[in-house]
XYZ file of C-alpha atoms in Angstrom:
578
model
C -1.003 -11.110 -1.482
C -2.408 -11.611 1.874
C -3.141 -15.132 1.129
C 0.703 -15.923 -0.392
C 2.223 -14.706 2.039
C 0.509 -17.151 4.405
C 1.621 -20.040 2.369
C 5.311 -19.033 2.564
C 5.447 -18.528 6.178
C 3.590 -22.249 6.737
C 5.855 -23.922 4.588
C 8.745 -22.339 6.041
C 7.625 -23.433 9.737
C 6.549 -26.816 8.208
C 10.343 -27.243 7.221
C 11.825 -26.053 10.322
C 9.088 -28.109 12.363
C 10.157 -31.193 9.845
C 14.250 -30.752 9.868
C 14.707 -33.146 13.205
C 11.936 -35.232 13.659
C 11.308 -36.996 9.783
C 9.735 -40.220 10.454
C 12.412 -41.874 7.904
C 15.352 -41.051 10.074
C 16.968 -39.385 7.348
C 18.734 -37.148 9.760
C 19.258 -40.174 12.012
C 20.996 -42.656 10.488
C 22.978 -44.960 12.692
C 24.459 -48.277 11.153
C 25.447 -51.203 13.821
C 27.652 -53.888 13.743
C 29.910 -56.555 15.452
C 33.202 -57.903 14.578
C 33.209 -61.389 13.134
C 35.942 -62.086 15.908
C 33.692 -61.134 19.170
C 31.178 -64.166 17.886
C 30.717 -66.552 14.955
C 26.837 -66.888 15.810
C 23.628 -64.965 14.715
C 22.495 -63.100 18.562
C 19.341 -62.430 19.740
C 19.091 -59.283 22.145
C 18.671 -55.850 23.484
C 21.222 -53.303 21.541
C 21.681 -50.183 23.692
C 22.577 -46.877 22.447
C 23.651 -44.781 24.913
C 25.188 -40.940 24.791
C 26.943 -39.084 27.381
C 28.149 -35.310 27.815
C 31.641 -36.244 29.039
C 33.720 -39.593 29.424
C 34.416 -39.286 33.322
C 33.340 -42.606 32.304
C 32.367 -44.849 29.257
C 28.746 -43.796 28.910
C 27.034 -47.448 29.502
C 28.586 -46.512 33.487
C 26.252 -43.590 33.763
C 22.905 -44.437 33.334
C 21.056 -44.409 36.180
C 17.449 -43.535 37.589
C 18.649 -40.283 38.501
C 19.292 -36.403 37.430
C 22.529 -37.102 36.444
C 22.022 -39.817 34.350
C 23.092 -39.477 30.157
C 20.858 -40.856 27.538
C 20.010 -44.210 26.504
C 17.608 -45.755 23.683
C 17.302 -49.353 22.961
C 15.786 -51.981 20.771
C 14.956 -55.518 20.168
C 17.002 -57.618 18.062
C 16.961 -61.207 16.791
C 19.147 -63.378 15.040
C 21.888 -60.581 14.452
C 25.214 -61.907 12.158
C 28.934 -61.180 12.298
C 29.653 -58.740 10.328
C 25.735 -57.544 9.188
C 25.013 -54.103 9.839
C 21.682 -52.923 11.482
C 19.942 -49.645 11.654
C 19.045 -47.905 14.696
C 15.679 -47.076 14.634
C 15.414 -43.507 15.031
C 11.979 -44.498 16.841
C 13.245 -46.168 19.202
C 12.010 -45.389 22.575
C 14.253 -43.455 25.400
C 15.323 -42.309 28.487
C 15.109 -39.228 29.794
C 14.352 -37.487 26.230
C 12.136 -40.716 24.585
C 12.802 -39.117 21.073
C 16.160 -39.429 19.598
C 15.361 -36.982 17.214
C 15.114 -34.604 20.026
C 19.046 -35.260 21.137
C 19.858 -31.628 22.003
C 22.778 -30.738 19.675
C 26.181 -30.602 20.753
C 29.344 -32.638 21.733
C 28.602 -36.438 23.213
C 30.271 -39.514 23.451
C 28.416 -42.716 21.822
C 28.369 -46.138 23.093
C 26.267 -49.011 21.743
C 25.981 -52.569 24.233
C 24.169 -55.810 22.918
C 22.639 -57.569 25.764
C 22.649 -60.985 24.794
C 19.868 -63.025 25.126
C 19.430 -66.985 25.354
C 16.606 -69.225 24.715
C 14.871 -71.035 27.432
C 12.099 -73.859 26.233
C 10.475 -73.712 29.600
C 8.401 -76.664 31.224
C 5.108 -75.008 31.169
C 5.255 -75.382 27.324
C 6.357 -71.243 26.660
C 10.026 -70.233 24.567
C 11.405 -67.002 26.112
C 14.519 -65.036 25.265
C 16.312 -64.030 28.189
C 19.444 -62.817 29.571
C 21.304 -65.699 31.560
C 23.658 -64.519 34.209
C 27.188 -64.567 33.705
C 28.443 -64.454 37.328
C 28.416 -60.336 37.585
C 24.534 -60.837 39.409
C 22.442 -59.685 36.033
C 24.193 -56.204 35.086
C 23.685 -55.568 31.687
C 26.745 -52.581 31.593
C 29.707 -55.351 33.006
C 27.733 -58.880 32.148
C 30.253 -61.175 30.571
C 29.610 -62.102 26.992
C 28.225 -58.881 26.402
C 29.013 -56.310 23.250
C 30.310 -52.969 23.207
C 31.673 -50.499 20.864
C 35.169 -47.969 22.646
C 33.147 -44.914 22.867
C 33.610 -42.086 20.831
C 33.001 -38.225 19.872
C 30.616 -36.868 17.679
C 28.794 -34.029 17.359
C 25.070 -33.297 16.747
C 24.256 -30.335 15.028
C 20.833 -28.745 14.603
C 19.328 -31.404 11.872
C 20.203 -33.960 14.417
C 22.824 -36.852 15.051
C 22.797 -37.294 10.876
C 24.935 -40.419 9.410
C 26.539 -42.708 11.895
C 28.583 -45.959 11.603
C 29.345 -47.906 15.355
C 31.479 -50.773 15.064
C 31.168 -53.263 18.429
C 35.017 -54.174 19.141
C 34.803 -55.424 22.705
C 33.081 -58.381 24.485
C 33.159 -58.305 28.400
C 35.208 -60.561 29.413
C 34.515 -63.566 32.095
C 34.600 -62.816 35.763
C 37.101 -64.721 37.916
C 35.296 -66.609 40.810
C 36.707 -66.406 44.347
C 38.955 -68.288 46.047
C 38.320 -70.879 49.104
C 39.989 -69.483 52.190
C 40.697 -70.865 55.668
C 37.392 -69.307 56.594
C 35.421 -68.516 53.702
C 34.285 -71.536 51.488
C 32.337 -71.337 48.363
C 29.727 -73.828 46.904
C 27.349 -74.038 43.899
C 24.985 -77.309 42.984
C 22.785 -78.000 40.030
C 19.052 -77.511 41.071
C 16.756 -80.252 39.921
C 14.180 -78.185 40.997
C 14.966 -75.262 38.854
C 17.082 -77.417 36.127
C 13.499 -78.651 35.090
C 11.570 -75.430 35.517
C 13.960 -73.455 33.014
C 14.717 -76.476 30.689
C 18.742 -76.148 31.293
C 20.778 -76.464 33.612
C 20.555 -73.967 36.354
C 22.853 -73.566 39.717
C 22.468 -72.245 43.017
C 25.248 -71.343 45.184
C 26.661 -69.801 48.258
C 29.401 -68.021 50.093
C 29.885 -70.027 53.581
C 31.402 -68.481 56.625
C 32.913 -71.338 59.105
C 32.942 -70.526 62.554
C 36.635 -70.124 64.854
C 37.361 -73.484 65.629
C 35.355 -75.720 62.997
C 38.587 -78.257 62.248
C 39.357 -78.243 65.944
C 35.478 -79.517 67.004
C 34.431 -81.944 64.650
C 31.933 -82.883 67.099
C 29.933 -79.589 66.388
C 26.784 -79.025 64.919
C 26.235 -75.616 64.051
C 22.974 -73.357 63.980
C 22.995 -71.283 60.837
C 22.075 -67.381 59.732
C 21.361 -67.045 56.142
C 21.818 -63.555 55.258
C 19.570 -62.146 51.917
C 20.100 -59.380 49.897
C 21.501 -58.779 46.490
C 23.851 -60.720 44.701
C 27.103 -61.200 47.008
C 30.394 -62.148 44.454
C 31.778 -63.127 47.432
C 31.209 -63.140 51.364
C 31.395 -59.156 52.507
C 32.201 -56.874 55.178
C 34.753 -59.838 56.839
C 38.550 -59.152 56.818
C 41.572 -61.246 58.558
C 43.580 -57.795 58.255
C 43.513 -54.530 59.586
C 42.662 -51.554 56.623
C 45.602 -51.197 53.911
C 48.291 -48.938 55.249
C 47.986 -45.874 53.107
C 45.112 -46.253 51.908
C 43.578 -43.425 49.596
C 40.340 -41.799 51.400
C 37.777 -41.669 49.160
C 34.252 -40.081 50.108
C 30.727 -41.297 50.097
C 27.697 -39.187 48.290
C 25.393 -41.239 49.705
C 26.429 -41.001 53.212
C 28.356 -37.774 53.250
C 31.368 -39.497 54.641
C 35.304 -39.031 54.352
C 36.993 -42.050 54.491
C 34.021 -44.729 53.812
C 36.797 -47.421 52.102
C 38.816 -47.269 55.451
C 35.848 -47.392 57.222
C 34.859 -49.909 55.516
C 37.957 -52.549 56.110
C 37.691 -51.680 59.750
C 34.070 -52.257 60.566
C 35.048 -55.870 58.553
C 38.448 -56.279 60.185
C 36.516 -55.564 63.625
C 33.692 -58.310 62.710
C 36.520 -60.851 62.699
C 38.256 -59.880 65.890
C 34.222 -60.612 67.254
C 33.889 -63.819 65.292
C 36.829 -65.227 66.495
C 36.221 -63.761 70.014
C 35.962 -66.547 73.188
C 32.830 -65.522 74.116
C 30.902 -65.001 70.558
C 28.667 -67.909 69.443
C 29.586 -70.234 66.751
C 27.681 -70.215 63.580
C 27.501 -70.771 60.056
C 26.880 -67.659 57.563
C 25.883 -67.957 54.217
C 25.262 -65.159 52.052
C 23.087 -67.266 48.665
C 23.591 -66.171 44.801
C 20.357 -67.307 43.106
C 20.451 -64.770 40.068
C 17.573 -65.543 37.704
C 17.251 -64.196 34.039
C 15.414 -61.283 35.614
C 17.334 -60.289 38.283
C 20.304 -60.548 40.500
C 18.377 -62.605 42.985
C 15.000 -64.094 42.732
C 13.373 -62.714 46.241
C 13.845 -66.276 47.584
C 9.963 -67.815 46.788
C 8.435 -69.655 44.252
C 6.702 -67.280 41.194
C 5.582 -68.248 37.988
C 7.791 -66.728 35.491
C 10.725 -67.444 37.775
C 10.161 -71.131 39.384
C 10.252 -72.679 42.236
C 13.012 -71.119 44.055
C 11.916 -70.877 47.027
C 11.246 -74.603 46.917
C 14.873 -75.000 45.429
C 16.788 -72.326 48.181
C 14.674 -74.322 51.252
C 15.479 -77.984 50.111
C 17.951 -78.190 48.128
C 20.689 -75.464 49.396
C 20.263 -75.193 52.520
C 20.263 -78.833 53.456
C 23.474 -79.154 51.389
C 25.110 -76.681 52.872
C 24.239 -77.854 56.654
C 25.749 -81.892 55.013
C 28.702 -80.245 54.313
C 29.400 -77.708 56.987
C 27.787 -80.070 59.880
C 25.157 -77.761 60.642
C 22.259 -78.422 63.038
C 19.629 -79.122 60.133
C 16.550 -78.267 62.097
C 14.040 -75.221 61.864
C 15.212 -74.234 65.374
C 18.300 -73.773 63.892
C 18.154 -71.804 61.020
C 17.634 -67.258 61.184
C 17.090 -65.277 58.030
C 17.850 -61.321 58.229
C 18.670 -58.581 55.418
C 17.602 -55.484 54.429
C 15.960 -53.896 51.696
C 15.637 -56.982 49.084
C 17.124 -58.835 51.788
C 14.499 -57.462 54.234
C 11.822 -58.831 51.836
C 12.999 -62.065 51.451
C 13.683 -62.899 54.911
C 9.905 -61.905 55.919
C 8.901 -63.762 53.277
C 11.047 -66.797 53.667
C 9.349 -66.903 57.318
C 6.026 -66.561 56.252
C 6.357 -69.202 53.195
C 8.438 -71.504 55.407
C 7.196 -70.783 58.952
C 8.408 -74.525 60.127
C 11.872 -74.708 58.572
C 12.978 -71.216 60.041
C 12.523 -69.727 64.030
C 12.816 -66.159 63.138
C 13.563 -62.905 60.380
C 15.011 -59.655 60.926
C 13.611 -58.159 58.145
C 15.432 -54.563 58.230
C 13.797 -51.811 54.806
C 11.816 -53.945 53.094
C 10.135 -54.081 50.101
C 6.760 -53.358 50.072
C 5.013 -56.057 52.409
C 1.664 -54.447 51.933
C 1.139 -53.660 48.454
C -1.700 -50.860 49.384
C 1.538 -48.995 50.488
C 3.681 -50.611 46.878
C 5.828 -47.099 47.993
C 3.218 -44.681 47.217
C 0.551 -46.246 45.063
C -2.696 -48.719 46.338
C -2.366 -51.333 42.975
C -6.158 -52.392 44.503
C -7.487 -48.642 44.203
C -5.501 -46.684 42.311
C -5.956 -46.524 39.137
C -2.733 -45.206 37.712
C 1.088 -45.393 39.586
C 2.806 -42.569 37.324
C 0.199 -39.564 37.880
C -1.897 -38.320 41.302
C -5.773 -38.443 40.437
C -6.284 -35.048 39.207
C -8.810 -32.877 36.734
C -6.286 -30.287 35.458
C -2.502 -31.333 37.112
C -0.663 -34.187 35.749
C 1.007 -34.500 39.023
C 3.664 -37.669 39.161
C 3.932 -39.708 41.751
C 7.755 -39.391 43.483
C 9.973 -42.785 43.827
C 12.872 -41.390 45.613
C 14.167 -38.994 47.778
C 16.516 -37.718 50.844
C 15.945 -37.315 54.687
C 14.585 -34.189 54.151
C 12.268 -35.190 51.601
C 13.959 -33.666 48.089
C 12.875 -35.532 45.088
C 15.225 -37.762 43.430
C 13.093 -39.402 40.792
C 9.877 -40.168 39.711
C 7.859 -43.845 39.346
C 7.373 -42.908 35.608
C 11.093 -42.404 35.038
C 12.223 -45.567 37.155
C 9.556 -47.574 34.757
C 10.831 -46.019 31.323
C 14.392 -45.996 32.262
C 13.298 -49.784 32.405
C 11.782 -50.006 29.394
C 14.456 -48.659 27.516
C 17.062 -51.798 28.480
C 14.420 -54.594 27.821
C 10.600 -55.104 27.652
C 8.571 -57.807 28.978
C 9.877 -57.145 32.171
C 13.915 -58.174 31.452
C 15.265 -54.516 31.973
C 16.814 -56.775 35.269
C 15.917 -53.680 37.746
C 13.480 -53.307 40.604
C 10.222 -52.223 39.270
C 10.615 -55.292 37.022
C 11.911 -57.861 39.380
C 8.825 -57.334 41.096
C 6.724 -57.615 38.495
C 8.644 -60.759 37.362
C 8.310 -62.446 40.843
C 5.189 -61.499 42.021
C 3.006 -61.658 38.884
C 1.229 -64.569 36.835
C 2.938 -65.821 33.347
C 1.514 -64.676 30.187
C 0.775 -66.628 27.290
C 3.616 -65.608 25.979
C 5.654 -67.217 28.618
C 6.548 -63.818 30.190
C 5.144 -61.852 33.304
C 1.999 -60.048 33.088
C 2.137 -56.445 33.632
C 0.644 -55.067 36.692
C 0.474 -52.031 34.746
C 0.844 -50.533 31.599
C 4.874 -49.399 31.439
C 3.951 -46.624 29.167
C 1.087 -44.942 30.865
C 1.062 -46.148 33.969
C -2.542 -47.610 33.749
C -2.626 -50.003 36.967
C -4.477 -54.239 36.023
C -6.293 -54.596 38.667
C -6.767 -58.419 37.662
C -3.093 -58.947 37.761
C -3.311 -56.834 41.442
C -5.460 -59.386 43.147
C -2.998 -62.044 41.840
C 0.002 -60.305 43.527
C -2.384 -60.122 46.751
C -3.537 -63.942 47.293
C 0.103 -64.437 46.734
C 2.581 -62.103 47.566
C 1.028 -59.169 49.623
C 2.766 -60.144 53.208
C 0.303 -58.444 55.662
C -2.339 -60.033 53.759
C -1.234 -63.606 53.475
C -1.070 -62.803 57.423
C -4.051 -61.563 58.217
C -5.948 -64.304 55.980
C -4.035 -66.920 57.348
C -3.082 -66.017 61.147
C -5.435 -68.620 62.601
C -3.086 -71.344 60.704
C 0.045 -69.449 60.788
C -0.121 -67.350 64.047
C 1.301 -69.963 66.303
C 4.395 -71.037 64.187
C 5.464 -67.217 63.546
C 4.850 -66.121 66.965
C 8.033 -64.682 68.475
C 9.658 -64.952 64.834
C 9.088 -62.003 63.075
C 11.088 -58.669 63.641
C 10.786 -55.427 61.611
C 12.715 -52.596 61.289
C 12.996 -49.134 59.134
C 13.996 -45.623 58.723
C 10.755 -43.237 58.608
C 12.421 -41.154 56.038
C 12.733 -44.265 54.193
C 14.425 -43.091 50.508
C 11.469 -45.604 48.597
C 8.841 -44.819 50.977
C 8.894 -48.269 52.565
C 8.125 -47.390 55.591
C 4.808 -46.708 54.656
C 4.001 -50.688 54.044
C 5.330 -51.094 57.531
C 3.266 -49.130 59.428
C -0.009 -51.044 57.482
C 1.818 -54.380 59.038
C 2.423 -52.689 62.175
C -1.182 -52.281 62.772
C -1.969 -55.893 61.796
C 0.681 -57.408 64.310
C -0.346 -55.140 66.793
C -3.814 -56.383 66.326
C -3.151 -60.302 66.346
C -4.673 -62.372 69.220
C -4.800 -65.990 69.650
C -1.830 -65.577 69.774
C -0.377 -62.247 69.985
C 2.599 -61.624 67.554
C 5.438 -61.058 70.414
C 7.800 -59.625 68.062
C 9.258 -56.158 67.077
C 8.654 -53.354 64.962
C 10.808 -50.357 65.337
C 12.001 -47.087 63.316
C 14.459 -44.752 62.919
C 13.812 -41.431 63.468
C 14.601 -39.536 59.975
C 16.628 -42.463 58.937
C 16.914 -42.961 55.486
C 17.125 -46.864 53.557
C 18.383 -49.377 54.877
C 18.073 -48.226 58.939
C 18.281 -51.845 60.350
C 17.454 -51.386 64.239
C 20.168 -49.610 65.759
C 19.107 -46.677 67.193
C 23.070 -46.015 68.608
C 24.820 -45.267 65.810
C 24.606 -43.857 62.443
C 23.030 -45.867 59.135
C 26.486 -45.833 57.337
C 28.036 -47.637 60.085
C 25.308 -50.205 61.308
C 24.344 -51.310 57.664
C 28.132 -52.601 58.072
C 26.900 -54.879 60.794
C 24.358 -57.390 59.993
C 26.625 -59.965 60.911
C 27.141 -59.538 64.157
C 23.762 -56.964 65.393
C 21.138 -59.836 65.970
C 23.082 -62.296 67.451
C 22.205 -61.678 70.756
C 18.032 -61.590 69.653
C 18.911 -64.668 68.044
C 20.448 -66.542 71.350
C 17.624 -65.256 72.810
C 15.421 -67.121 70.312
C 17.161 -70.310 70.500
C 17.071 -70.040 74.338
C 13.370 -69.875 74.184
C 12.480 -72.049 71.325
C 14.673 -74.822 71.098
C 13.064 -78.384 71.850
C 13.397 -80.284 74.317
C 17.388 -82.095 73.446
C 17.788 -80.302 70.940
C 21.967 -79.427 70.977
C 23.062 -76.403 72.901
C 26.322 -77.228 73.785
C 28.298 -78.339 71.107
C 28.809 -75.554 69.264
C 29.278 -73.043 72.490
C 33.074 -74.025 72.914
C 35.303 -71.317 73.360
């Protein structure tokens, strides 16, 4: 009796242990399809399925790397037809629950996106499918070109999402490029450089800011600031105008301001009044777009997987844009600064280019000393998701606040990732990094630097990233070659409550500059005292206002630069009319 009785009560729990997670999907069963009218070709791609507890907004808006972000799963997909359904594989991996079997029941709204992928037959012999940029600066949830179904409700019940038929209506539609204006001009060339790297045709371009006067004084030849960061649709944070009368307040998380829009307009309003101002120097700003199929920008230096656009930004761009905008032309002549990306790229940019450039103002940057990549050593540690431990499975933190309240984990940034697109082509920043700083795969791709699943850190592909990338290496190994060309160029700044840890990287460069002889570095490293990311050097007034004023903070270090540096007749008149 004793022994029947046993059998009931395991099959029962077998049952109940079997009712949501059958490997056939039988209780999963989602069918997927486009309308012959969005394309008559077969697709290759990512398809997204994403769920959401509410439509504030559609649910492909509200993933994130956050608490508050919704659920998303997502698969690869070739050569998908008009009108042929496919099955969602109730396998496929997810973010934050990686089961979709374990979809707590209840009321959601269901999106799916296909992320569209193209072919590239790239010169070093390799076929990759990647997504091309569309103008929107690589973001899969608004990329034109793009599939998506209207979300809708459904309910999941207990036995799980059960029997589901999505029907992709919509395709994103193109973006409208900006307009020329009296003061802002917009370019975009065909790369030869890149063109034969990717085995298409591929385009760099540029938002150009002309300084007050530039039809008046053709005789001028300008110096020229080159400001990096993300992808820019169109030149920011400059307005002709004063804010919109009436203008709605609306109110910053991030910042825990009232008012940021009308903030906003006025900080760019009050950058013209001091661009136009008698006394202000004149310039040329340029704020590049150099989106790559991994990113919205591709950190401004040759890589592998990426090509040579570093090569491609340097000669190609830049000297265009100084032929067309009469710009000095020289390495005197020419600043970098940003922050965060931006901050990256401009250090690097020096440190790559240390002739063609006299000085960076490198403000939160990435890592530039990958012992400090945030909070993991890729040379000694031996995993990034979890502390070295015996008994505590302990993850490492990627985010947090001023106070130091944890927003998010490395692990969840890296399978967020992995959910929209593997081989490093989620397009987000654990990825971009990979994709920039790593060596290409047989396959064509990036290698990993570590496993995206576990977290298990290649320390082969680590010493890769360090003879190339590593920024306080390259230094120290080189400083007897580069020393004299960077001295008096490089400039560093960042919040000690940095939200990505970055200031941790800084303080390892800190120590290096502070340690150079033959020459000494004579430049600047400062911080912010519990200043979160992107502090960029202003110790006066608050983050939320001075990130609005890259434009205009260095200009006086600059001057000071070009007072010191410039050769002997070079031009310092022309372009100091009033």
């Amino acid at each position: 009796m004793k022994n029947t009785l046993l059998v009931i009560v395991c099959m029962i729990l077998l049952s109940l242990s079997c009712k949501r997670t059958d490997s056939t999907g039988s209780n999963t069963d989602i069918s997927i399809a486009f309308a012959d009218s969005l394309s008559g070709d077969a697709l290759d791609g990512r398809l997204l399925l994403m769920l959401a507890r509410d439509n504030k907004a559609e649910p492909r808006f509200q993933i994130n790397d956050g608490p508050g972000t919704q659920l998303i799963y997502g698969m690869n997909i070739e050569g998908m037809k008009p009108g042929e359904s496919v099955t969602f594989d109730s396998g496929a991996f997810g973010y934050p629950i990686p089961d979709l079997s374990e979809v707590p029941p209840g009321e959601y709204w269901v999106q799916v996106l296909f992320h569209v992928y193209e072919t590239f037959q790239l010169s070093t012999g390799q076929t990759v499918k990647l997504p091309m940029d569309n103008g929107e600066g690589q973001q899969w949830n608004r990329s034109p070109g793009n599939l998506y179904s209207t979300p809708r409700k459904i309910t999941v019940s207990e036995e799980g999402i059960g029997t589901l038929e999505v029907l992709m209506d919509q395709k994103i539609p193109p973006i409208q490029e900006p307009e020329d204006t009296e003061w802002i001009k917009h370019i975009r060339i065909r790369s030869e450089k890149l063109s034969e790297f990717w085995g298409r045709d591929m385009y760099l371009g540029a938002h150009v800011l002309l300084p007050k006067g530039f039809k008046e004084h053709p005789e001028a030849r300008y110096p020229l600031m080159i400001f990096h960061g993300h992808f820019p649709d169109d030149f920011g944070g400059f307005r002709t105008i004063p804010p919109d009368p009436g203008l709605e307040p609306d109110y910053s998380a991030r910042f825990d301001v009232e008012g940021y829009n009308i903030i906003q307009q006025q900080e760019a309003y009050d950058f013209y009044k001091r661009w136009i101002d008698p006394e202000f120097p004149r310039f040329l700003i340029i704020e590049i777009q150099h989106p790559t199929p991994y990113y919205d920008d591709s950190y401004a230096v040759n890589s592998a997987s990426q090509g040579p656009y570093g090569d491609a930004i340097t000669y190609e761009l830049i000297p265009f844009i100084e032929s067309q905008f009469r710009g000095i032309g020289e390495g005197w002549s020419r600043f970098l600064y940003g922050g965060s990306t931006g901050g990256w790229e401009a250090l690097a940019v020096q440190v790559k280019y240390p002739d063609e450039y006299n000085g960076c103002f490198a403000a939160c940057p990435d890592p530039i000393d990958f012992r400090a990549y945030c909070l993991t050593n890729i040379y000694e540690d031996e995993n990034a998701y979890y502390y070295k431990s015996d008994f505590v499975d302990l993850e490492v933190p990627a985010h947090r606040d001023y106070l130091g309240q944890i927003q998010g984990t490395v692990r969840g940034n890296n399978h967020m990732e992995l959910v929209l697109g593997d081989k490093s082509r989620s397009g987000q920043q654990w990825d971009i990094w990979e994709a920039t700083y790593s060596p290409q795969g047989e396959d064509g791709y990036p290698k990993r630097i570590w496993d995206k699943m576990t977290g298990e850190i290649d320390h082969e592909v680590a010493e890769y990233w360090k003879e190339n990338y590593d920024l306080r290496y390259i230094l120290e190994r080189d400083w007897d070659k580069l020393g004299e060309k960077l001295r008096g160029k490089i400039h560093i700044y960042c919040g000690d409550m940095d939200n990505y840890y970055l200031n941790n990287a800084v303080y390892l460069m800190e120590d290096f500059l502070e340690s150079t002889t033959d020459p000494y570095y004579e430049g600047e490293v400062a911080y912010g005292d519990r200043a979160e990311h992107c502090w960029n050097g202003d110790p006066e007034l608050p983050n939320h206002i001075s990130r609005l004023r890259y434009n205009s903070m260095y200009v006086p270090k600059i001057m000071d630069r070009i007072w010191k540096s410039a050769p002997a007749g070079a031009d310092l008149t022309s372009w100091r009319y009033k």
